[in-house]
mmCIF file of C-alpha atoms and ligand atoms in Angstrom:
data_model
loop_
_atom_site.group_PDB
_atom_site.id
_atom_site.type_symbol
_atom_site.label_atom_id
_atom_site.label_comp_id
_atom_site.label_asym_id
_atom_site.label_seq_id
_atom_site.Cartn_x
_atom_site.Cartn_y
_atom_site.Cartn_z
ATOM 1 C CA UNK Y 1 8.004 16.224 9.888
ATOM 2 C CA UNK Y 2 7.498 15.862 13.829
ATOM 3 C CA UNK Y 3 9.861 15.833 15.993
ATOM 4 C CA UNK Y 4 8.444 13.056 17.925
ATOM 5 C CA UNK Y 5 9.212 10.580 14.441
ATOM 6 C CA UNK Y 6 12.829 10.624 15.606
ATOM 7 C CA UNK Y 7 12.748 8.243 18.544
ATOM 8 C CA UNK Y 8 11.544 5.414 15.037
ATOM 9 C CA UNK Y 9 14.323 6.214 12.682
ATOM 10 C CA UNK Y 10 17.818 4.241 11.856
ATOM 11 C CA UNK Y 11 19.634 4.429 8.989
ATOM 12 C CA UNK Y 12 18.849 2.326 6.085
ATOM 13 C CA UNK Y 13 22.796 1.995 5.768
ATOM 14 C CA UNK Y 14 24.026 1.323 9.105
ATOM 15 C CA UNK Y 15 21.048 1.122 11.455
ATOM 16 C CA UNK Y 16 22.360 3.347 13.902
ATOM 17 C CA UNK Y 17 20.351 6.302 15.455
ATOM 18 C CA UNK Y 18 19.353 9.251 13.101
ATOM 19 C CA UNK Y 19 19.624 12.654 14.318
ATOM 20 C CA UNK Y 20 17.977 15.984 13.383
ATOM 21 C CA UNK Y 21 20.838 18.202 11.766
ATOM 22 C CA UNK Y 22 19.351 21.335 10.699
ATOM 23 C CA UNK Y 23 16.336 22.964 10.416
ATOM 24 C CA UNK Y 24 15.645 25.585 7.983
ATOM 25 C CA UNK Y 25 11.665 26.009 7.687
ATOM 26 C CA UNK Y 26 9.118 25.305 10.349
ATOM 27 C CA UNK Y 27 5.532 25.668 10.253
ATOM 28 C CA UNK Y 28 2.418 24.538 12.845
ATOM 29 C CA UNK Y 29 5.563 22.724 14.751
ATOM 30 C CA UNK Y 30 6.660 20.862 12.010
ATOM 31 C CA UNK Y 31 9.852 20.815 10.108
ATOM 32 C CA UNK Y 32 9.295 21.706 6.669
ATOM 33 C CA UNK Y 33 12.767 21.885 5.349
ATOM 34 C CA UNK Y 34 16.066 20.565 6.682
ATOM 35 C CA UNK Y 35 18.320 17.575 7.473
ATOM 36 C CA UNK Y 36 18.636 14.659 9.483
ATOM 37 C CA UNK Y 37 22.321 12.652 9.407
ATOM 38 C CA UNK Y 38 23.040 8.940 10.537
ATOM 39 C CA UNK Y 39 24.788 9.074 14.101
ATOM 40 C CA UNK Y 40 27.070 6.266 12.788
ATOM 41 C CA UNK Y 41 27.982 6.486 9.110
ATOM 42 C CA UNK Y 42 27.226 10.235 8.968
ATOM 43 C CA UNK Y 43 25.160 9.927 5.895
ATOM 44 C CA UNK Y 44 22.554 13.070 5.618
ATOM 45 C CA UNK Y 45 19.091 12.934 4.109
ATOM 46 C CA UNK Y 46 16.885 15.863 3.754
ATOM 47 C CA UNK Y 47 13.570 16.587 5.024
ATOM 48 C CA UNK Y 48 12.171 18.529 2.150
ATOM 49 C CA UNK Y 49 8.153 20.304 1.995
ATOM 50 C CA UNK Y 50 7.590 18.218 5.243
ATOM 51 C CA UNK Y 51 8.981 14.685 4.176
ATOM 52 C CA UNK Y 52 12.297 13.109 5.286
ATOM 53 C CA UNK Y 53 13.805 11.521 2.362
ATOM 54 C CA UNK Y 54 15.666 8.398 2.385
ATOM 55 C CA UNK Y 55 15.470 6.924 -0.933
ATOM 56 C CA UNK Y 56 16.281 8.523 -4.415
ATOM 57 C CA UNK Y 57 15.059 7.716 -7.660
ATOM 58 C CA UNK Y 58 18.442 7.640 -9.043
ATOM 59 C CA UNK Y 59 19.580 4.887 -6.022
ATOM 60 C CA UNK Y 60 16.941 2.407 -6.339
ATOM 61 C CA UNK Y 61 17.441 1.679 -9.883
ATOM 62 C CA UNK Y 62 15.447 2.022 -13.248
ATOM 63 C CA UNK Y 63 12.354 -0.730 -12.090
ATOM 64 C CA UNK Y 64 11.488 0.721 -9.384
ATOM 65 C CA UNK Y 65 12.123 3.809 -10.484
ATOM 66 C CA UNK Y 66 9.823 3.644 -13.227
ATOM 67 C CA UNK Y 67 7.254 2.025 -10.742
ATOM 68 C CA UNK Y 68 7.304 4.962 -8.659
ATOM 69 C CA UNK Y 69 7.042 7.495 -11.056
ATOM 70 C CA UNK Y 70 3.833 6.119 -11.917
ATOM 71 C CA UNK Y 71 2.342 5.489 -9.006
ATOM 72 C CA UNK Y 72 3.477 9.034 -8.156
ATOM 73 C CA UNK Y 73 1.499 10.472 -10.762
ATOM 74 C CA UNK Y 74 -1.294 8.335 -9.969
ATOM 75 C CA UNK Y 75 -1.698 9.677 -6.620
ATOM 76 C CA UNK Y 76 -1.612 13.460 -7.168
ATOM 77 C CA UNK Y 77 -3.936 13.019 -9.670
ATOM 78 C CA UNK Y 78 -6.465 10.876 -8.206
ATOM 79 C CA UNK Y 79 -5.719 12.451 -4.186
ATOM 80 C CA UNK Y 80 -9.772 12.285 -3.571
ATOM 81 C CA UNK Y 81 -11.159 10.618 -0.689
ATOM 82 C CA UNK Y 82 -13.986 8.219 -0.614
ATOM 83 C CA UNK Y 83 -16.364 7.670 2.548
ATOM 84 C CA UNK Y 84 -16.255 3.768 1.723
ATOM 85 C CA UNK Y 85 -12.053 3.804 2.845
ATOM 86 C CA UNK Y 86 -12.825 2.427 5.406
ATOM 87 C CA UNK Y 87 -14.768 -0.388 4.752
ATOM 88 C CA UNK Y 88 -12.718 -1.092 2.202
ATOM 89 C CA UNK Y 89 -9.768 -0.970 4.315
ATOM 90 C CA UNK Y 90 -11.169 -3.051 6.787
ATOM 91 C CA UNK Y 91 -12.087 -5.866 4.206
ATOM 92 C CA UNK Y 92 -8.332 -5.651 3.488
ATOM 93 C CA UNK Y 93 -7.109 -6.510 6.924
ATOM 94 C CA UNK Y 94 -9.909 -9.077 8.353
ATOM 95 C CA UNK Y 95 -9.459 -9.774 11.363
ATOM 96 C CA UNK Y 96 -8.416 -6.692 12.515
ATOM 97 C CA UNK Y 97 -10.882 -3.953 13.551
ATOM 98 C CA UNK Y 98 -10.374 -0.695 14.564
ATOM 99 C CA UNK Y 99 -9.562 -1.363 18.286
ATOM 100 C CA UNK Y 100 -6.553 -3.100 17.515
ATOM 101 C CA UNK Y 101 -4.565 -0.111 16.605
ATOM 102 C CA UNK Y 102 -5.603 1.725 19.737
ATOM 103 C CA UNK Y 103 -1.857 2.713 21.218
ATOM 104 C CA UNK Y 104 0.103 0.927 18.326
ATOM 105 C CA UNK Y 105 3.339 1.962 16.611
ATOM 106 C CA UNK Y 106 2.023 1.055 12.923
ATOM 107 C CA UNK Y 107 3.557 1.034 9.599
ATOM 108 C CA UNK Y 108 1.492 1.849 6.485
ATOM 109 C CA UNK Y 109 3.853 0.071 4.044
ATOM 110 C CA UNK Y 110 3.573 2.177 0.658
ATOM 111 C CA UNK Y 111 0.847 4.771 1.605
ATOM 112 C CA UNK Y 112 0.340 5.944 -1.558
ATOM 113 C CA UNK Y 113 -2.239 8.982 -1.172
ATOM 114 C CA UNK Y 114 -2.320 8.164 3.061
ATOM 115 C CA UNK Y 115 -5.912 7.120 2.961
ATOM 116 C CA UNK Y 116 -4.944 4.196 5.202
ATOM 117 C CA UNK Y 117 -2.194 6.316 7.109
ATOM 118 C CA UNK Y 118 -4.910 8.891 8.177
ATOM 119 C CA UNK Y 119 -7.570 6.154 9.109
ATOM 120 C CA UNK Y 120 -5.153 4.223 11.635
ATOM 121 C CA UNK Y 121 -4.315 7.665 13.286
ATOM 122 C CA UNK Y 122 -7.980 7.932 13.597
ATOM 123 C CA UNK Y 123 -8.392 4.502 14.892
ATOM 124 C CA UNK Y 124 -5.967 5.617 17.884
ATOM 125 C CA UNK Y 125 -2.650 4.233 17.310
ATOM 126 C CA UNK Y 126 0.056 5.730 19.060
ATOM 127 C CA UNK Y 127 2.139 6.690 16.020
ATOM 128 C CA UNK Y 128 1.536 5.633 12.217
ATOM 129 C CA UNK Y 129 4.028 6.050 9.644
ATOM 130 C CA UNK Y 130 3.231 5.937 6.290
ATOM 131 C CA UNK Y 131 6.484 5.243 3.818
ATOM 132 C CA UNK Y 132 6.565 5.326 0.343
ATOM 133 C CA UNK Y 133 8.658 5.215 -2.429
ATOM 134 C CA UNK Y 134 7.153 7.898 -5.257
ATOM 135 C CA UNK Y 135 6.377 11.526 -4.679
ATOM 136 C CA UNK Y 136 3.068 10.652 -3.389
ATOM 137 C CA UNK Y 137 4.463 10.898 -0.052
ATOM 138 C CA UNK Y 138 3.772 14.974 -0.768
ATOM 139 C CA UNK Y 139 -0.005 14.024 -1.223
ATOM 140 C CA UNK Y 140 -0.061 11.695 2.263
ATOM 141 C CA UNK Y 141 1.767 14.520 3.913
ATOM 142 C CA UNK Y 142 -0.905 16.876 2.747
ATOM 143 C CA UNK Y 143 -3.431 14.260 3.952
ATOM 144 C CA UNK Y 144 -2.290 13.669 7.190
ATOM 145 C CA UNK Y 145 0.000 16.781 8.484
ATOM 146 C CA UNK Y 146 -2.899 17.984 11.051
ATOM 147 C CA UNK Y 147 -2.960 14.550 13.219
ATOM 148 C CA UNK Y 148 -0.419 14.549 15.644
ATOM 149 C CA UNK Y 149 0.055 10.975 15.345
ATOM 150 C CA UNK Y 150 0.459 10.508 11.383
ATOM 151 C CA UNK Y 151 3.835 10.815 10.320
ATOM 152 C CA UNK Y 152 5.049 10.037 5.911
ATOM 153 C CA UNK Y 153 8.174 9.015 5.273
ATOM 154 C CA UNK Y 154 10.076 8.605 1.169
ATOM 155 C CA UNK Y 155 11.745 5.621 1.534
ATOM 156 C CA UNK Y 156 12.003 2.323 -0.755
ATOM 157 C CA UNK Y 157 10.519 -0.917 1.232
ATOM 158 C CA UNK Y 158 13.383 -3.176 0.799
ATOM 159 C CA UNK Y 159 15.292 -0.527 2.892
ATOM 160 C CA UNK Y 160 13.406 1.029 5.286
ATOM 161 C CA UNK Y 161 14.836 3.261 7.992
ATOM 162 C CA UNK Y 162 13.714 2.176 10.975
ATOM 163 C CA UNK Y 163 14.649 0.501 14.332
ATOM 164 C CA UNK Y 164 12.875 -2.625 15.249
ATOM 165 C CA UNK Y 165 10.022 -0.935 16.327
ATOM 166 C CA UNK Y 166 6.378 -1.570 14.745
ATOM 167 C CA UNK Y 167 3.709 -3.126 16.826
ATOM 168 C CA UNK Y 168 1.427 -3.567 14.120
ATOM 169 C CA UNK Y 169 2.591 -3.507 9.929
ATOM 170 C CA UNK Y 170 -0.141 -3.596 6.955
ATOM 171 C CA UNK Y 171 1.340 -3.417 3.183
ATOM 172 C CA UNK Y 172 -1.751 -3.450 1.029
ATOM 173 C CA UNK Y 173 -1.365 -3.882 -2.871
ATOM 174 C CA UNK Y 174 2.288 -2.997 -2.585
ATOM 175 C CA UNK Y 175 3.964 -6.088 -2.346
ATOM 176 C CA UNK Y 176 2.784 -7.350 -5.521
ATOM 177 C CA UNK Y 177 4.093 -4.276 -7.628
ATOM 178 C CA UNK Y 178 7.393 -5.155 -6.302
ATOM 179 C CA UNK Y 179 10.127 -6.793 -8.600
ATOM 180 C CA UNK Y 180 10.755 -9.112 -6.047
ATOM 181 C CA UNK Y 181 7.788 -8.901 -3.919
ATOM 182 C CA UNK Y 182 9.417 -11.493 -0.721
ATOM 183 C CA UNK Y 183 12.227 -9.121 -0.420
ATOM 184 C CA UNK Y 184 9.644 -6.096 0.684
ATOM 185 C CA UNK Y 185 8.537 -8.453 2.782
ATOM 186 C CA UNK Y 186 10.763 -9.408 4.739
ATOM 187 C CA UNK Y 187 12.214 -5.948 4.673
ATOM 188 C CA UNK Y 188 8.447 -4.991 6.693
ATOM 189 C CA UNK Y 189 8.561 -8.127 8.832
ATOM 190 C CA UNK Y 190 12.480 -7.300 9.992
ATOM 191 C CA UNK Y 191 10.858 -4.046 11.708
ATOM 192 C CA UNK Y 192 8.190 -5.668 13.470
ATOM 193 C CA UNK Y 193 8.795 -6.687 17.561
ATOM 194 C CA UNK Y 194 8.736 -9.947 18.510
ATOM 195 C CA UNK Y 195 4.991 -10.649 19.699
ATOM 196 C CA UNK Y 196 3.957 -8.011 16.759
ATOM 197 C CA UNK Y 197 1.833 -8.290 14.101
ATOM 198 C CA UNK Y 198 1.372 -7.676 10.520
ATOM 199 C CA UNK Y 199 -1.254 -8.112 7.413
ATOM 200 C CA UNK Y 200 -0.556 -8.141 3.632
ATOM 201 C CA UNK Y 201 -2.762 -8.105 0.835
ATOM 202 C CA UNK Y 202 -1.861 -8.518 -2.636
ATOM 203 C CA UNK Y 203 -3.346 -9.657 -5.974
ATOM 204 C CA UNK Y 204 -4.019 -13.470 -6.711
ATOM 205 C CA UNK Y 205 -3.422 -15.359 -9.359
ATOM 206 C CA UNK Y 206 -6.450 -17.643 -8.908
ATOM 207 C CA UNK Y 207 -9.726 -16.451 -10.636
ATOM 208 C CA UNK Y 208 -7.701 -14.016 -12.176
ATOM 209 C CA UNK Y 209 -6.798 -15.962 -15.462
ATOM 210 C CA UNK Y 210 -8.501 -13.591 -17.628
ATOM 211 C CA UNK Y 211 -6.624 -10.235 -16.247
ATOM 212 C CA UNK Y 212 -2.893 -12.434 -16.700
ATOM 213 C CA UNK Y 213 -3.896 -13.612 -19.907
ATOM 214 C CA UNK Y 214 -5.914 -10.792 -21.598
ATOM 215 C CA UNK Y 215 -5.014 -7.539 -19.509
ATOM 216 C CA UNK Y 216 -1.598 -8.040 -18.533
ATOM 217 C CA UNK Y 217 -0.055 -7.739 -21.625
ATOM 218 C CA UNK Y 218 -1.853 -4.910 -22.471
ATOM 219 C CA UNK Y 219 -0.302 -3.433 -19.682
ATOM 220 C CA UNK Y 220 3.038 -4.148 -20.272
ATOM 221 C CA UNK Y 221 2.841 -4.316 -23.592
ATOM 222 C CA UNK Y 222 1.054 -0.811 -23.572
ATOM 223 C CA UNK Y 223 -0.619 1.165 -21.223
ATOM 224 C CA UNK Y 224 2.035 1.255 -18.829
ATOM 225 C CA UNK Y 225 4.309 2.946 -21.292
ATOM 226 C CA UNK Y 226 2.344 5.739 -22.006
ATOM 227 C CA UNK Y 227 2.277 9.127 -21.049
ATOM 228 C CA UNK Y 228 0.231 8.983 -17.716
ATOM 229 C CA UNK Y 229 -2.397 11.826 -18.577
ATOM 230 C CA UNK Y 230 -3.210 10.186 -21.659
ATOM 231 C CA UNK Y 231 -3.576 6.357 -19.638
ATOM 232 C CA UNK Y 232 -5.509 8.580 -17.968
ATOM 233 C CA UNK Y 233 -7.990 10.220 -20.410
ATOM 234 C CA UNK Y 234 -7.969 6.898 -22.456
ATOM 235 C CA UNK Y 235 -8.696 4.864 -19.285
ATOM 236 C CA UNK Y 236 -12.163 6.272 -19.092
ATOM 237 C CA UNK Y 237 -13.940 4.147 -21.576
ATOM 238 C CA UNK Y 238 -13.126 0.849 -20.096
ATOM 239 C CA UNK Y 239 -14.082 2.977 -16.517
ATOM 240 C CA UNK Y 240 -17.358 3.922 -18.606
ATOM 241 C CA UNK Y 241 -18.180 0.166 -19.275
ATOM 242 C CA UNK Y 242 -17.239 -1.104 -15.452
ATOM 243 C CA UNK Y 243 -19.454 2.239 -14.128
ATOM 244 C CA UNK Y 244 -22.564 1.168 -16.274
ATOM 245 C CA UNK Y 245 -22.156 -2.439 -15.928
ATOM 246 C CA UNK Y 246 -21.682 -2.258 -11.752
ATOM 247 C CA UNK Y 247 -24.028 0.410 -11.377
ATOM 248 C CA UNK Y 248 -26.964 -1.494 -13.412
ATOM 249 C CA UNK Y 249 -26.320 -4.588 -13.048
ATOM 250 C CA UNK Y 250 -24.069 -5.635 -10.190
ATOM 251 C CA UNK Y 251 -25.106 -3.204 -7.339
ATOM 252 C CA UNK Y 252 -28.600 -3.757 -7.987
ATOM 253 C CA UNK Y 253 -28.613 -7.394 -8.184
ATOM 254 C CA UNK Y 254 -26.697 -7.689 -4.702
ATOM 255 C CA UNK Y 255 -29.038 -5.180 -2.965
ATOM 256 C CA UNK Y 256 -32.051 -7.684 -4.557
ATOM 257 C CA UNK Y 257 -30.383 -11.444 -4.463
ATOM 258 C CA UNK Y 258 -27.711 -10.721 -1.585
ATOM 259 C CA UNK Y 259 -24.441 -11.245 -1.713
ATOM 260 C CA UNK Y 260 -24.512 -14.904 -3.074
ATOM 261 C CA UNK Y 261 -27.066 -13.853 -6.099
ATOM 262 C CA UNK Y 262 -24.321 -11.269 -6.885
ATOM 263 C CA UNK Y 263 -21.750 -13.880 -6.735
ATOM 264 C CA UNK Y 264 -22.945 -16.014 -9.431
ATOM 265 C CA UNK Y 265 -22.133 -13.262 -11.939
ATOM 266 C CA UNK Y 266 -18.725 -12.865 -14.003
ATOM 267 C CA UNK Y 267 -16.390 -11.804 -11.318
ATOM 268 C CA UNK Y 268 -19.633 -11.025 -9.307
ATOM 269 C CA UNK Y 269 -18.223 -10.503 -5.551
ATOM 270 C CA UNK Y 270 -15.312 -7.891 -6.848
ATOM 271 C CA UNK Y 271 -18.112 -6.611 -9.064
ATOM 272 C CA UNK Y 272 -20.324 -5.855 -6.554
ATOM 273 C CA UNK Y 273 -17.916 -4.623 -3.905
ATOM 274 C CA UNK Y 274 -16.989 -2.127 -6.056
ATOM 275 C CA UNK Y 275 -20.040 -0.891 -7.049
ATOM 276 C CA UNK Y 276 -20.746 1.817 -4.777
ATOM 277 C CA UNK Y 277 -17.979 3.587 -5.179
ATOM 278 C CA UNK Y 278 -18.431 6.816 -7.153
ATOM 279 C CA UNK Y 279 -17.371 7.225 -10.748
ATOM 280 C CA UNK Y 280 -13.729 9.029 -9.713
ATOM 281 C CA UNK Y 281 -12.987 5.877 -7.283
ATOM 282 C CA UNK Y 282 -13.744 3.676 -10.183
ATOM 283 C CA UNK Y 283 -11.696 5.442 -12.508
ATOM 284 C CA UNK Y 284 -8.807 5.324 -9.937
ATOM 285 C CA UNK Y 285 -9.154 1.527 -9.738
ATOM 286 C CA UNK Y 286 -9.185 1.223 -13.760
ATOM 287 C CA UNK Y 287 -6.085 3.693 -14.214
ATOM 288 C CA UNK Y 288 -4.445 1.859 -10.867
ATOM 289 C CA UNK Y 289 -4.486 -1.681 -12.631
ATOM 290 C CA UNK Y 290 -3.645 -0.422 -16.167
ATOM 291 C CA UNK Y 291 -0.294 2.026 -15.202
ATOM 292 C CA UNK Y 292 1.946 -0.137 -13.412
ATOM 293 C CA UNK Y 293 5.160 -1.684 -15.323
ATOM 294 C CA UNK Y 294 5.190 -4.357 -12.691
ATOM 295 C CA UNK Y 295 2.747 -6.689 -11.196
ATOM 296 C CA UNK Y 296 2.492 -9.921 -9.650
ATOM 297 C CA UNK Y 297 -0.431 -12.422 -9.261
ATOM 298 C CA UNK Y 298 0.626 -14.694 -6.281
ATOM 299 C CA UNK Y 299 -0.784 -18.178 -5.528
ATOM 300 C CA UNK Y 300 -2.433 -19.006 -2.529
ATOM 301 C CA UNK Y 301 0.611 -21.561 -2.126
ATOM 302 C CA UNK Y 302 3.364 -18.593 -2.802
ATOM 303 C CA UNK Y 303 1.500 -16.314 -0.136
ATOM 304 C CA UNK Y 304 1.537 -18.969 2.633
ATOM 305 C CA UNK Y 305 5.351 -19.885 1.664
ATOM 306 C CA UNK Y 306 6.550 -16.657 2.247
ATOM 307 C CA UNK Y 307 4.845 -16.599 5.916
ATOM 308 C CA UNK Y 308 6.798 -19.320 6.162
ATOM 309 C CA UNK Y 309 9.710 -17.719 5.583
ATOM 310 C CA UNK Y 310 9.286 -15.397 8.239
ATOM 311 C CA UNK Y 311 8.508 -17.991 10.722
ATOM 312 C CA UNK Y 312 4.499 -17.514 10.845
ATOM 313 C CA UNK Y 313 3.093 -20.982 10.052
ATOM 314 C CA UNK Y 314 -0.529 -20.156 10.953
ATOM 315 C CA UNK Y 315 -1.289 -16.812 9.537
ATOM 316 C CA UNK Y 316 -5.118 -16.015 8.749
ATOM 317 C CA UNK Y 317 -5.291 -16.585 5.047
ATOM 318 C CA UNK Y 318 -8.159 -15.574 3.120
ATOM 319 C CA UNK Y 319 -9.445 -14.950 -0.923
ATOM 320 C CA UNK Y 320 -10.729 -11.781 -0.470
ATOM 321 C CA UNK Y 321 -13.592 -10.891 -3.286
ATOM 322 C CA UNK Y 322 -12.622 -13.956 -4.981
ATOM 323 C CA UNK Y 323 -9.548 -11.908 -6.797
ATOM 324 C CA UNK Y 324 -6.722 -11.740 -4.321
ATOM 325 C CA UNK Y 325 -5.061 -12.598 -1.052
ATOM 326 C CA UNK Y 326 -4.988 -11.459 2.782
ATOM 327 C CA UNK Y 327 -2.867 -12.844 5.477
ATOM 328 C CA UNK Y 328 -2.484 -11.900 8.704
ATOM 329 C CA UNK Y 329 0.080 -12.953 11.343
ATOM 330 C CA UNK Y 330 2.062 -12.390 14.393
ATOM 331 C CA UNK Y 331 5.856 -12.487 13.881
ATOM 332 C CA UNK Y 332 8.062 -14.160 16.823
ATOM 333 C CA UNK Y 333 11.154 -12.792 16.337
ATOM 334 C CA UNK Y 334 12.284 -12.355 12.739
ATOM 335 C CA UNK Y 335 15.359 -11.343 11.832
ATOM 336 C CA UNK Y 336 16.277 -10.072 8.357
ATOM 337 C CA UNK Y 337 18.684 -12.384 6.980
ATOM 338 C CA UNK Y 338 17.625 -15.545 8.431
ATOM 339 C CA UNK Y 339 15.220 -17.960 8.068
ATOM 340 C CA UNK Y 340 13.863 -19.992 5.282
ATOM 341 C CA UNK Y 341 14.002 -18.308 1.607
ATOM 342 C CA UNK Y 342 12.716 -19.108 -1.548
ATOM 343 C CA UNK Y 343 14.272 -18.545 -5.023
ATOM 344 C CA UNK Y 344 17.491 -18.893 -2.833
ATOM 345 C CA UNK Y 345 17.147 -15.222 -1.643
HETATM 346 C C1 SAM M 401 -1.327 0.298 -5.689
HETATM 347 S S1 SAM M 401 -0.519 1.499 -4.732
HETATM 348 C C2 SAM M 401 -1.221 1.187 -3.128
HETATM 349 C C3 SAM M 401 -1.086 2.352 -2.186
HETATM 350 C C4 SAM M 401 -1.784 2.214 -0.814
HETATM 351 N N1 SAM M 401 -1.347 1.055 -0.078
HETATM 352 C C5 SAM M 401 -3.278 2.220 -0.997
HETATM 353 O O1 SAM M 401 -3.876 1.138 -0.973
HETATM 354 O O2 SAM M 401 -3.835 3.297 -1.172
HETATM 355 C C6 SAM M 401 1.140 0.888 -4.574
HETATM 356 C C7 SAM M 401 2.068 1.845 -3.848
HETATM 357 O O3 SAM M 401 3.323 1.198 -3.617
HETATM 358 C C8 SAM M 401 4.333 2.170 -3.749
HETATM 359 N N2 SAM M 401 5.617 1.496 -3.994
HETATM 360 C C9 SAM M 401 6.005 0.814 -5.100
HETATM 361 N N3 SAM M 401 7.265 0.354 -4.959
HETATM 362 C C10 SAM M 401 7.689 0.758 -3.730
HETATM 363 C C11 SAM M 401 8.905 0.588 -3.001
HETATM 364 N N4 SAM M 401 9.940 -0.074 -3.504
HETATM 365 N N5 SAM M 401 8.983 1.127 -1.775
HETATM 366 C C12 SAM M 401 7.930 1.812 -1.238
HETATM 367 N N6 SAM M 401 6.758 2.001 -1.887
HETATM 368 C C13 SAM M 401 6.636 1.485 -3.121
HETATM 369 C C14 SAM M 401 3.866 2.994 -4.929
HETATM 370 O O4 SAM M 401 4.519 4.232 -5.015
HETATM 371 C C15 SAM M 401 2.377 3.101 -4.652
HETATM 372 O O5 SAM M 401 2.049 4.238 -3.919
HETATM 373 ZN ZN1 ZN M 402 24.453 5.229 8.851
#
């Protein structure tokens, strides 16, 4: 951890200021291994192999619990990095380009691995903090550790400790594994300044009939129960068929027809996004939609109401691939609490 993180933090309890208690390991400048303690209700958390910790497994209950432990897994197994991040990324949070993190304060809303954590420090925002629930934060930490302006944080979403201080807040594919998905984001938009902005992205429920119908409970039902090594030897023969079908068929029918030839095809523009990516990334995409306990396919109408409930009536909405939703939006002056709410929450 870096000093300079301090000057963000506020207790998840309280919200008063968080102070560095003790340090017991150091290494390049950072702290490695100590303890920070709330100013106000005195709570301590430790900062252990480089992470401040803020949430524990046994506090968050068995859900997400369970959620994280998978995703956890996930990400130390699959901690590769792909040249087409970026891209991908970017596709993710149309509108915004790389400029617009130059000097920000961002939030990377359940980092997972810290591919997106490391990319906006790269893009030039002033500090990026990458939170996340599981013990992939030890992976992003890995990732990240050597840019001055990257910072990972373990801490559950719904109670995140920080003052009101983002500029900029992107949660991408997070929201959705949520078991309630609004409350995470609200939680995200609470931290953003008034004037601020923030982008989502999370699975849709349109075009995806087939997935809630025929995959979904097999994933419940199944895969998401099993041991996650064997998910993740058994996941490579439905990663064998999506490899041979995007690599022969998809890819090479969007490099001949374009975009809109490729688009005529079964699922053709996810297809064919996905189709150069190399066989791990693949496999990480399979294992990703087959391992999580929890998942939620929101309507276009669901992802617009809960803009509304944080007082953005004209975000940027837009079906991205054809199989899920992006919004972007700037937030006037949320404040946890208030507001509109659906499901009376
Ligand atoms: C599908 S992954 C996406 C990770 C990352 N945004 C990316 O695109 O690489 C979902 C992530 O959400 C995290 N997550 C799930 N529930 C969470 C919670 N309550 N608080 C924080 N992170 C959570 C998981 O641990 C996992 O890393
Ligand atoms: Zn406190």
């Amino acid at each position: 951890m870096k000093e300079r993180l301090l000057q963000y933090l506020a207790c998840p309890a309280c919200d008063a200021r968080i102070r560095l208690a003790e340090v017991t390991a150091t290494e390049d400048q950072q702290i490695i291994k100590g303890a920070l303690a709330c100013e106000g209700c005195a709570q301590t958390f430790p900062i252990k192999n480089g992470v401040p910790r803020f949430a524990t497994m046994a506090d968050v209950g068995e859900e997400k619990a369970a959620i994280a432990s998978k995703f956890g897994w996930e990400w130390k197994h699959f901690s590769h990095r792909d040249e087409k991040y970026a891209e991908q990324l970017l596709g993710w949070l149309n509108p915004v380009q790389p400029e617009f993190f130059r000097d920000k304060v961002v939030l990377d809303g359940g980092c997972g691995k810290g591919r997106h954590t490391s990319l906006a420090a790269d893009w030039g925002a002033r500090d990026v903090i990458g939170i996340d629930l599981s013990d992939a934060v030890d992976v992003a930490f890995a990732a990240t550790r050597d840019r001055e302006n990257a910072h990972i944080v373990q801490a559950d979403i719904c109670r995140l400790p920080f003052a009101r201080t983002f500029d900029y807040a992107f949660s991408l594919g997070v929201l959705d594994h949520l078991p309630d998905p609004l409350e995470g984001f609200r939680s995200i938009a609470s931290k953003i300044v008034p004037g601020g902005h923030f982008s989502v992205w999370v699975y849709g429920a349109e075009n995806n009939g087939w997935i809630t119908r025929f995959v979904n409970p097999v994933r419940t039902g199944i895969t998401s129960r099993l041991n996650p090594r064997t998910l993740m030897h058994l996941s490579k023969i439905p990663t064998a068929l999506l490899y041979l079908t995007t690599k022969l068929i998809y890819g090479p029918i969007r490099r001949i027809g374009g975009q809109s030839a490729a688009q005529r095809l079964f699922y053709g523009q996810y297809l064919s996004s996905i189709s150069d990516f190399r066989w791990r990334e693949q496999h990480s995409i399979v294992f990703d939609h087959l391992v999580a306990p929890t998942a939620h396919y929101v309507t276009r109408r669901q992802f617009e109401e809960w803009w509304e409930c944080i007082g953005v009536h004209d975000p940027v909405v837009g079906f991205h691939n054809q199989n899920s939703w992006r919004g972007f939006g700037q937030i006037n002056n949320f404040q946890e609490g208030a507001g509109l709410s659906i499901n009376g929450g």
